[in-house]
mmCIF file of C-alpha atoms in Angstrom:
data_model
loop_
_atom_site.group_PDB
_atom_site.id
_atom_site.type_symbol
_atom_site.label_atom_id
_atom_site.label_comp_id
_atom_site.label_asym_id
_atom_site.label_seq_id
_atom_site.Cartn_x
_atom_site.Cartn_y
_atom_site.Cartn_z
ATOM 1 C CA MET C 54 8.818 -14.356 37.679
ATOM 2 C CA SER C 55 11.977 -13.334 40.006
ATOM 3 C CA HIS C 56 10.977 -13.076 43.617
ATOM 4 C CA PRO C 57 10.563 -8.930 44.592
ATOM 5 C CA LEU C 58 13.183 -9.796 47.667
ATOM 6 C CA GLY C 59 15.153 -12.498 46.684
ATOM 7 C CA VAL C 60 15.224 -16.200 47.751
ATOM 8 C CA VAL C 61 18.350 -18.178 48.618
ATOM 9 C CA GLY C 62 18.605 -21.957 49.492
ATOM 10 C CA LEU C 63 15.804 -24.889 48.890
ATOM 11 C CA TYR C 64 12.820 -26.115 50.933
ATOM 12 C CA LEU C 65 13.078 -30.401 51.069
ATOM 13 C CA LEU C 66 9.521 -31.407 51.641
ATOM 14 C CA VAL C 67 8.850 -35.147 52.599
ATOM 15 C CA VAL C 68 5.338 -36.534 51.149
ATOM 16 C CA THR C 69 3.809 -39.776 50.369
ATOM 17 C CA PRO C 70 4.095 -40.270 46.603
ATOM 18 C CA PRO C 71 -0.375 -40.098 46.159
ATOM 19 C CA LEU C 72 0.011 -36.795 47.554
ATOM 20 C CA LEU C 73 3.029 -35.870 45.652
ATOM 21 C CA ALA C 74 1.114 -34.116 42.862
ATOM 22 C CA GLY C 75 -0.905 -31.994 44.628
ATOM 23 C CA PRO C 76 1.736 -29.717 45.733
ATOM 24 C CA TRP C 77 4.396 -30.041 42.576
ATOM 25 C CA SER C 78 1.282 -29.136 39.678
ATOM 26 C CA GLY C 79 -0.273 -26.376 42.572
ATOM 27 C CA GLY C 80 2.840 -24.875 42.909
ATOM 28 C CA HIS C 81 3.318 -24.675 39.312
ATOM 29 C CA ALA C 82 0.131 -23.084 38.722
ATOM 30 C CA LEU C 83 0.738 -20.401 40.816
ATOM 31 C CA TRP C 84 4.575 -19.711 39.595
ATOM 32 C CA THR C 85 3.375 -20.110 36.053
ATOM 33 C CA ARG C 86 0.671 -17.283 36.577
ATOM 34 C CA GLN C 87 2.708 -15.156 38.791
ATOM 35 C CA VAL C 88 0.998 -15.464 41.946
ATOM 36 C CA PRO C 89 3.993 -15.070 44.486
ATOM 37 C CA THR C 90 5.033 -18.378 45.915
ATOM 38 C CA ALA C 91 7.716 -20.904 46.185
ATOM 39 C CA ARG C 92 8.379 -22.440 42.909
ATOM 40 C CA PRO C 93 8.742 -26.031 43.022
ATOM 41 C CA LEU C 94 11.694 -26.872 41.516
ATOM 42 C CA VAL C 95 12.257 -31.057 42.022
ATOM 43 C CA ALA C 96 9.451 -33.799 42.859
ATOM 44 C CA CYS C 97 11.073 -37.802 42.976
ATOM 45 C CA GLN C 98 9.491 -40.285 44.374
ATOM 46 C CA LEU C 99 11.327 -43.603 45.500
ATOM 47 C CA ARG C 100 10.331 -46.755 44.320
ATOM 48 C CA GLY C 101 11.065 -50.559 46.481
ATOM 49 C CA ARG C 102 11.572 -51.034 49.761
ATOM 50 C CA ALA C 103 14.578 -48.848 50.155
ATOM 51 C CA GLY C 104 12.650 -45.888 49.306
ATOM 52 C CA GLY C 105 10.127 -46.184 52.295
ATOM 53 C CA GLY C 106 7.163 -44.981 50.357
ATOM 54 C CA CYS C 107 8.742 -41.648 50.339
ATOM 55 C CA GLY C 108 8.364 -38.813 47.867
ATOM 56 C CA TYR C 109 10.722 -35.681 47.921
ATOM 57 C CA LEU C 110 9.826 -32.146 46.832
ATOM 58 C CA ALA C 111 11.936 -29.503 46.357
ATOM 59 C CA THR C 112 11.209 -25.646 46.428
ATOM 60 C CA GLU C 113 12.650 -22.250 46.859
ATOM 61 C CA TRP C 114 13.460 -21.255 50.360
ATOM 62 C CA ILE C 115 12.441 -17.738 50.771
ATOM 63 C CA GLU C 116 14.878 -16.092 52.594
ATOM 64 C CA GLY C 117 13.417 -14.289 55.769
ATOM 65 C CA ALA C 118 9.686 -15.246 55.217
ATOM 66 C CA GLU C 119 7.501 -15.526 58.363
ATOM 67 C CA ASN C 120 4.035 -16.628 58.422
ATOM 68 C CA LEU C 121 0.521 -14.134 58.554
ATOM 69 C CA HIS C 122 0.389 -14.891 62.128
ATOM 70 C CA LEU C 123 3.758 -14.681 63.510
ATOM 71 C CA PHE C 124 4.786 -11.386 61.445
ATOM 72 C CA ALA C 125 1.094 -9.723 63.095
ATOM 73 C CA TRP C 126 1.789 -10.901 66.159
ATOM 74 C CA ARG C 127 5.222 -9.465 66.173
ATOM 75 C CA LEU C 128 3.607 -6.079 64.806
ATOM 76 C CA ALA C 129 1.081 -6.101 67.946
ATOM 77 C CA VAL C 130 3.542 -4.824 70.565
ATOM 78 C CA LEU C 131 4.865 -2.313 68.359
ATOM 79 C CA GLY C 132 3.980 1.526 68.937
ATOM 80 C CA ARG C 133 0.048 2.213 66.978
ATOM 81 C CA GLN C 134 1.836 4.417 64.029
ATOM 82 C CA ASP C 135 4.663 1.746 63.063
ATOM 83 C CA ARG C 136 2.335 -0.768 63.389
ATOM 84 C CA PHE C 137 -0.316 0.605 60.959
ATOM 85 C CA ARG C 138 2.297 1.758 58.520
ATOM 86 C CA ARG C 139 3.724 -1.910 58.465
ATOM 87 C CA ALA C 140 -0.126 -3.453 58.578
ATOM 88 C CA ALA C 141 -0.833 -1.082 55.766
ATOM 89 C CA ARG C 142 2.105 -2.469 53.477
ATOM 90 C CA CYS C 143 1.396 -6.117 54.187
ATOM 91 C CA ALA C 144 -2.345 -5.771 53.493
ATOM 92 C CA GLU C 145 -2.076 -3.856 50.203
ATOM 93 C CA SER C 146 0.439 -6.798 49.270
ATOM 94 C CA LEU C 147 -1.643 -9.775 50.263
ATOM 95 C CA GLY C 148 -4.673 -7.700 48.347
ATOM 96 C CA ARG C 149 -2.631 -7.816 45.418
ATOM 97 C CA THR C 150 -1.071 -11.426 45.883
ATOM 98 C CA ILE C 151 -4.845 -13.040 46.471
ATOM 99 C CA GLY C 152 -6.540 -10.782 43.939
ATOM 100 C CA ARG C 153 -3.866 -11.726 41.395
ATOM 101 C CA MET C 154 -4.426 -15.357 41.937
ATOM 102 C CA HIS C 155 -8.154 -15.159 42.015
ATOM 103 C CA ALA C 156 -8.148 -13.132 38.638
ATOM 104 C CA CYS C 157 -6.534 -15.940 36.943
ATOM 105 C CA ASN C 158 -8.985 -18.481 38.023
ATOM 106 C CA VAL C 159 -6.949 -19.799 40.937
ATOM 107 C CA SER C 160 -8.542 -20.784 44.185
ATOM 108 C CA HIS C 161 -6.914 -21.885 47.366
ATOM 109 C CA GLY C 162 -8.855 -24.356 49.370
ATOM 110 C CA ASP C 163 -6.986 -23.827 52.713
ATOM 111 C CA LEU C 164 -6.031 -19.899 52.385
ATOM 112 C CA LYS C 165 -5.101 -18.951 56.383
ATOM 113 C CA ALA C 166 -2.073 -17.453 57.744
ATOM 114 C CA SER C 167 -0.127 -19.961 58.278
ATOM 115 C CA ASN C 168 -0.066 -20.656 54.063
ATOM 116 C CA LEU C 169 0.680 -17.034 53.594
ATOM 117 C CA LEU C 170 4.116 -16.150 53.942
ATOM 118 C CA VAL C 171 5.785 -12.304 54.644
ATOM 119 C CA VAL C 172 8.873 -10.790 53.895
ATOM 120 C CA GLU C 173 9.926 -7.483 55.406
ATOM 121 C CA ARG C 174 13.590 -6.108 54.348
ATOM 122 C CA ASN C 175 14.572 -2.251 53.737
ATOM 123 C CA ASN C 176 11.168 -1.051 53.929
ATOM 124 C CA ARG C 177 10.314 -3.315 51.529
ATOM 125 C CA LEU C 178 7.418 -6.140 51.846
ATOM 126 C CA ALA C 179 6.220 -8.569 49.913
ATOM 127 C CA THR C 180 3.451 -11.943 50.297
ATOM 128 C CA TYR C 181 3.496 -15.301 48.881
ATOM 129 C CA VAL C 182 0.866 -17.986 49.064
ATOM 130 C CA ILE C 183 2.456 -21.359 49.861
ATOM 131 C CA ASP C 184 0.883 -25.084 50.190
ATOM 132 C CA GLY C 185 0.452 -26.149 46.833
ATOM 133 C CA ASP C 186 -1.790 -29.320 47.749
ATOM 134 C CA ASP C 187 -4.864 -27.150 47.832
ATOM 135 C CA VAL C 188 -4.960 -25.224 44.718
ATOM 136 C CA ARG C 189 -7.017 -25.783 42.022
ATOM 137 C CA VAL C 190 -7.212 -24.267 38.355
ATOM 138 C CA LEU C 191 -10.671 -23.364 37.389
ATOM 139 C CA LYS C 192 -12.111 -23.173 34.068
ATOM 140 C CA ARG C 193 -14.103 -20.155 34.883
ATOM 141 C CA SER C 194 -14.243 -17.276 37.498
ATOM 142 C CA ASP C 195 -16.058 -18.948 40.850
ATOM 143 C CA ARG C 196 -17.175 -16.579 43.234
ATOM 144 C CA ARG C 197 -18.503 -19.337 45.528
ATOM 145 C CA ARG C 198 -14.895 -20.450 46.051
ATOM 146 C CA GLN C 199 -13.121 -16.453 45.901
ATOM 147 C CA ALA C 200 -15.806 -15.834 48.606
ATOM 148 C CA ALA C 201 -14.498 -19.769 50.593
ATOM 149 C CA ASP C 202 -11.226 -18.597 50.206
ATOM 150 C CA LEU C 203 -11.510 -14.782 51.627
ATOM 151 C CA ALA C 204 -13.560 -16.253 54.233
ATOM 152 C CA ARG C 205 -10.913 -18.573 55.668
ATOM 153 C CA LEU C 206 -8.165 -15.744 55.671
ATOM 154 C CA ALA C 207 -11.061 -13.544 57.373
ATOM 155 C CA THR C 208 -11.689 -16.157 59.869
ATOM 156 C CA SER C 209 -7.565 -16.874 60.043
ATOM 157 C CA ILE C 210 -6.991 -12.973 61.073
ATOM 158 C CA GLN C 211 -9.858 -13.038 64.229
ATOM 159 C CA ALA C 212 -7.020 -14.008 66.132
ATOM 160 C CA HIS C 213 -5.500 -10.608 65.866
ATOM 161 C CA ALA C 214 -8.111 -8.095 67.598
ATOM 162 C CA TRP C 215 -5.785 -5.282 66.733
ATOM 163 C CA ILE C 216 -6.409 -5.300 63.039
ATOM 164 C CA SER C 217 -8.647 -2.535 62.117
ATOM 165 C CA ARG C 218 -11.363 -2.239 59.244
ATOM 166 C CA THR C 219 -9.575 0.359 57.752
ATOM 167 C CA LEU C 220 -6.338 -2.309 56.846
ATOM 168 C CA VAL C 221 -9.189 -4.526 56.007
ATOM 169 C CA LEU C 222 -10.484 -1.647 53.091
ATOM 170 C CA ARG C 223 -7.100 -1.481 51.823
ATOM 171 C CA PHE C 224 -6.565 -5.377 51.091
ATOM 172 C CA VAL C 225 -10.107 -4.579 49.217
ATOM 173 C CA ARG C 226 -8.950 -2.083 47.345
ATOM 174 C CA ALA C 227 -5.738 -4.007 46.340
ATOM 175 C CA TYR C 228 -7.637 -6.615 45.847
ATOM 176 C CA ARG C 229 -10.195 -5.406 43.326
ATOM 177 C CA ARG C 230 -7.535 -3.273 41.204
ATOM 178 C CA GLN C 231 -5.906 -6.732 40.133
ATOM 179 C CA PHE C 232 -9.451 -7.674 37.947
ATOM 180 C CA PRO C 233 -10.722 -5.889 34.931
ATOM 181 C CA ALA C 234 -13.260 -2.602 35.728
ATOM 182 C CA ASP C 235 -16.725 -3.991 36.944
ATOM 183 C CA ARG C 236 -15.721 -8.014 36.448
ATOM 184 C CA VAL C 237 -16.251 -8.237 39.914
ATOM 185 C CA ASP C 238 -19.077 -7.115 42.915
ATOM 186 C CA TRP C 239 -16.962 -6.643 45.683
ATOM 187 C CA LYS C 240 -19.144 -5.734 47.976
ATOM 188 C CA GLY C 241 -21.451 -9.035 47.380
ATOM 189 C CA LEU C 242 -18.238 -11.169 46.972
ATOM 190 C CA TRP C 243 -16.982 -9.980 50.763
ATOM 191 C CA ARG C 244 -20.329 -9.736 52.448
ATOM 192 C CA ARG C 245 -20.377 -13.445 51.054
ATOM 193 C CA ALA C 246 -17.165 -14.222 52.736
ATOM 194 C CA ALA C 247 -17.892 -12.476 55.794
ATOM 195 C CA ALA C 248 -21.000 -14.139 56.041
ATOM 196 C CA ARG C 249 -18.894 -17.747 55.386
ATOM 197 C CA SER C 250 -16.444 -16.307 57.896
ATOM 198 C CA ARG C 251 -18.826 -16.146 60.867
ATOM 199 C CA ARG C 252 -20.442 -19.675 60.173
ATOM 200 C CA LEU C 253 -16.536 -20.823 60.395
ATOM 201 C CA ILE C 254 -15.855 -19.341 63.449
ATOM 202 C CA ARG C 255 -19.662 -20.531 65.449
ATOM 203 C CA ARG C 256 -18.716 -23.766 64.485
ATOM 204 C CA LYS C 257 -14.454 -24.145 65.597
ATOM 205 C CA ARG C 258 -16.005 -22.639 68.790
ATOM 206 C CA ARG C 259 -18.854 -25.202 69.163
ATOM 207 C CA ARG C 260 -16.128 -28.027 68.167
ATOM 208 C CA GLY C 261 -13.594 -26.231 70.619
ATOM 209 C CA GLU C 262 -11.066 -25.853 68.204
ATOM 210 C CA PRO C 263 -8.803 -22.757 68.044
ATOM 211 C CA VAL C 264 -10.056 -19.747 65.247
ATOM 212 C CA LEU C 265 -6.654 -19.615 63.501
#
């Protein structure tokens, strides 16, 4: 699988060995199913005292990427028409990316805006899922996990009050197209995701946590 807007360089992550397997296997689960992600390249666990109990994971570096929060905050200061045009492209790309992931029976346990990357270049836009540590490959389609993923994303975008229902519908339409016809009850799925998101928001506010 090639990246639509190009990849240059490497990203190096330092992790403790027990946590190394998650990002490696999760990243490969996404990559081999053609879900846009930063492909894991090398995992290395250092042994003995000299290693200090560290492990290293090298992934592709996605040139020009910023997480979804940063992208949305940057768009917020633009004029209405320009902002909507670029946000609509992003919503549709995210719908395709996350829909592809769910259609392949893959779930992401922490699908927040900081784990979604956006690359915008030459009037083209691509989105990527990162943080393979929270990725789970399921034996069959699991609506509960899909709703949980979508709820986490819906909660995260509460930080951007300008995101309209029209943009959300663009996301949903692109998401639906990744599944065979009639395979997913998208209205029921979205209702479950919305209800779960409301619970997450209430819980975060009770705890005094930022809704991100």
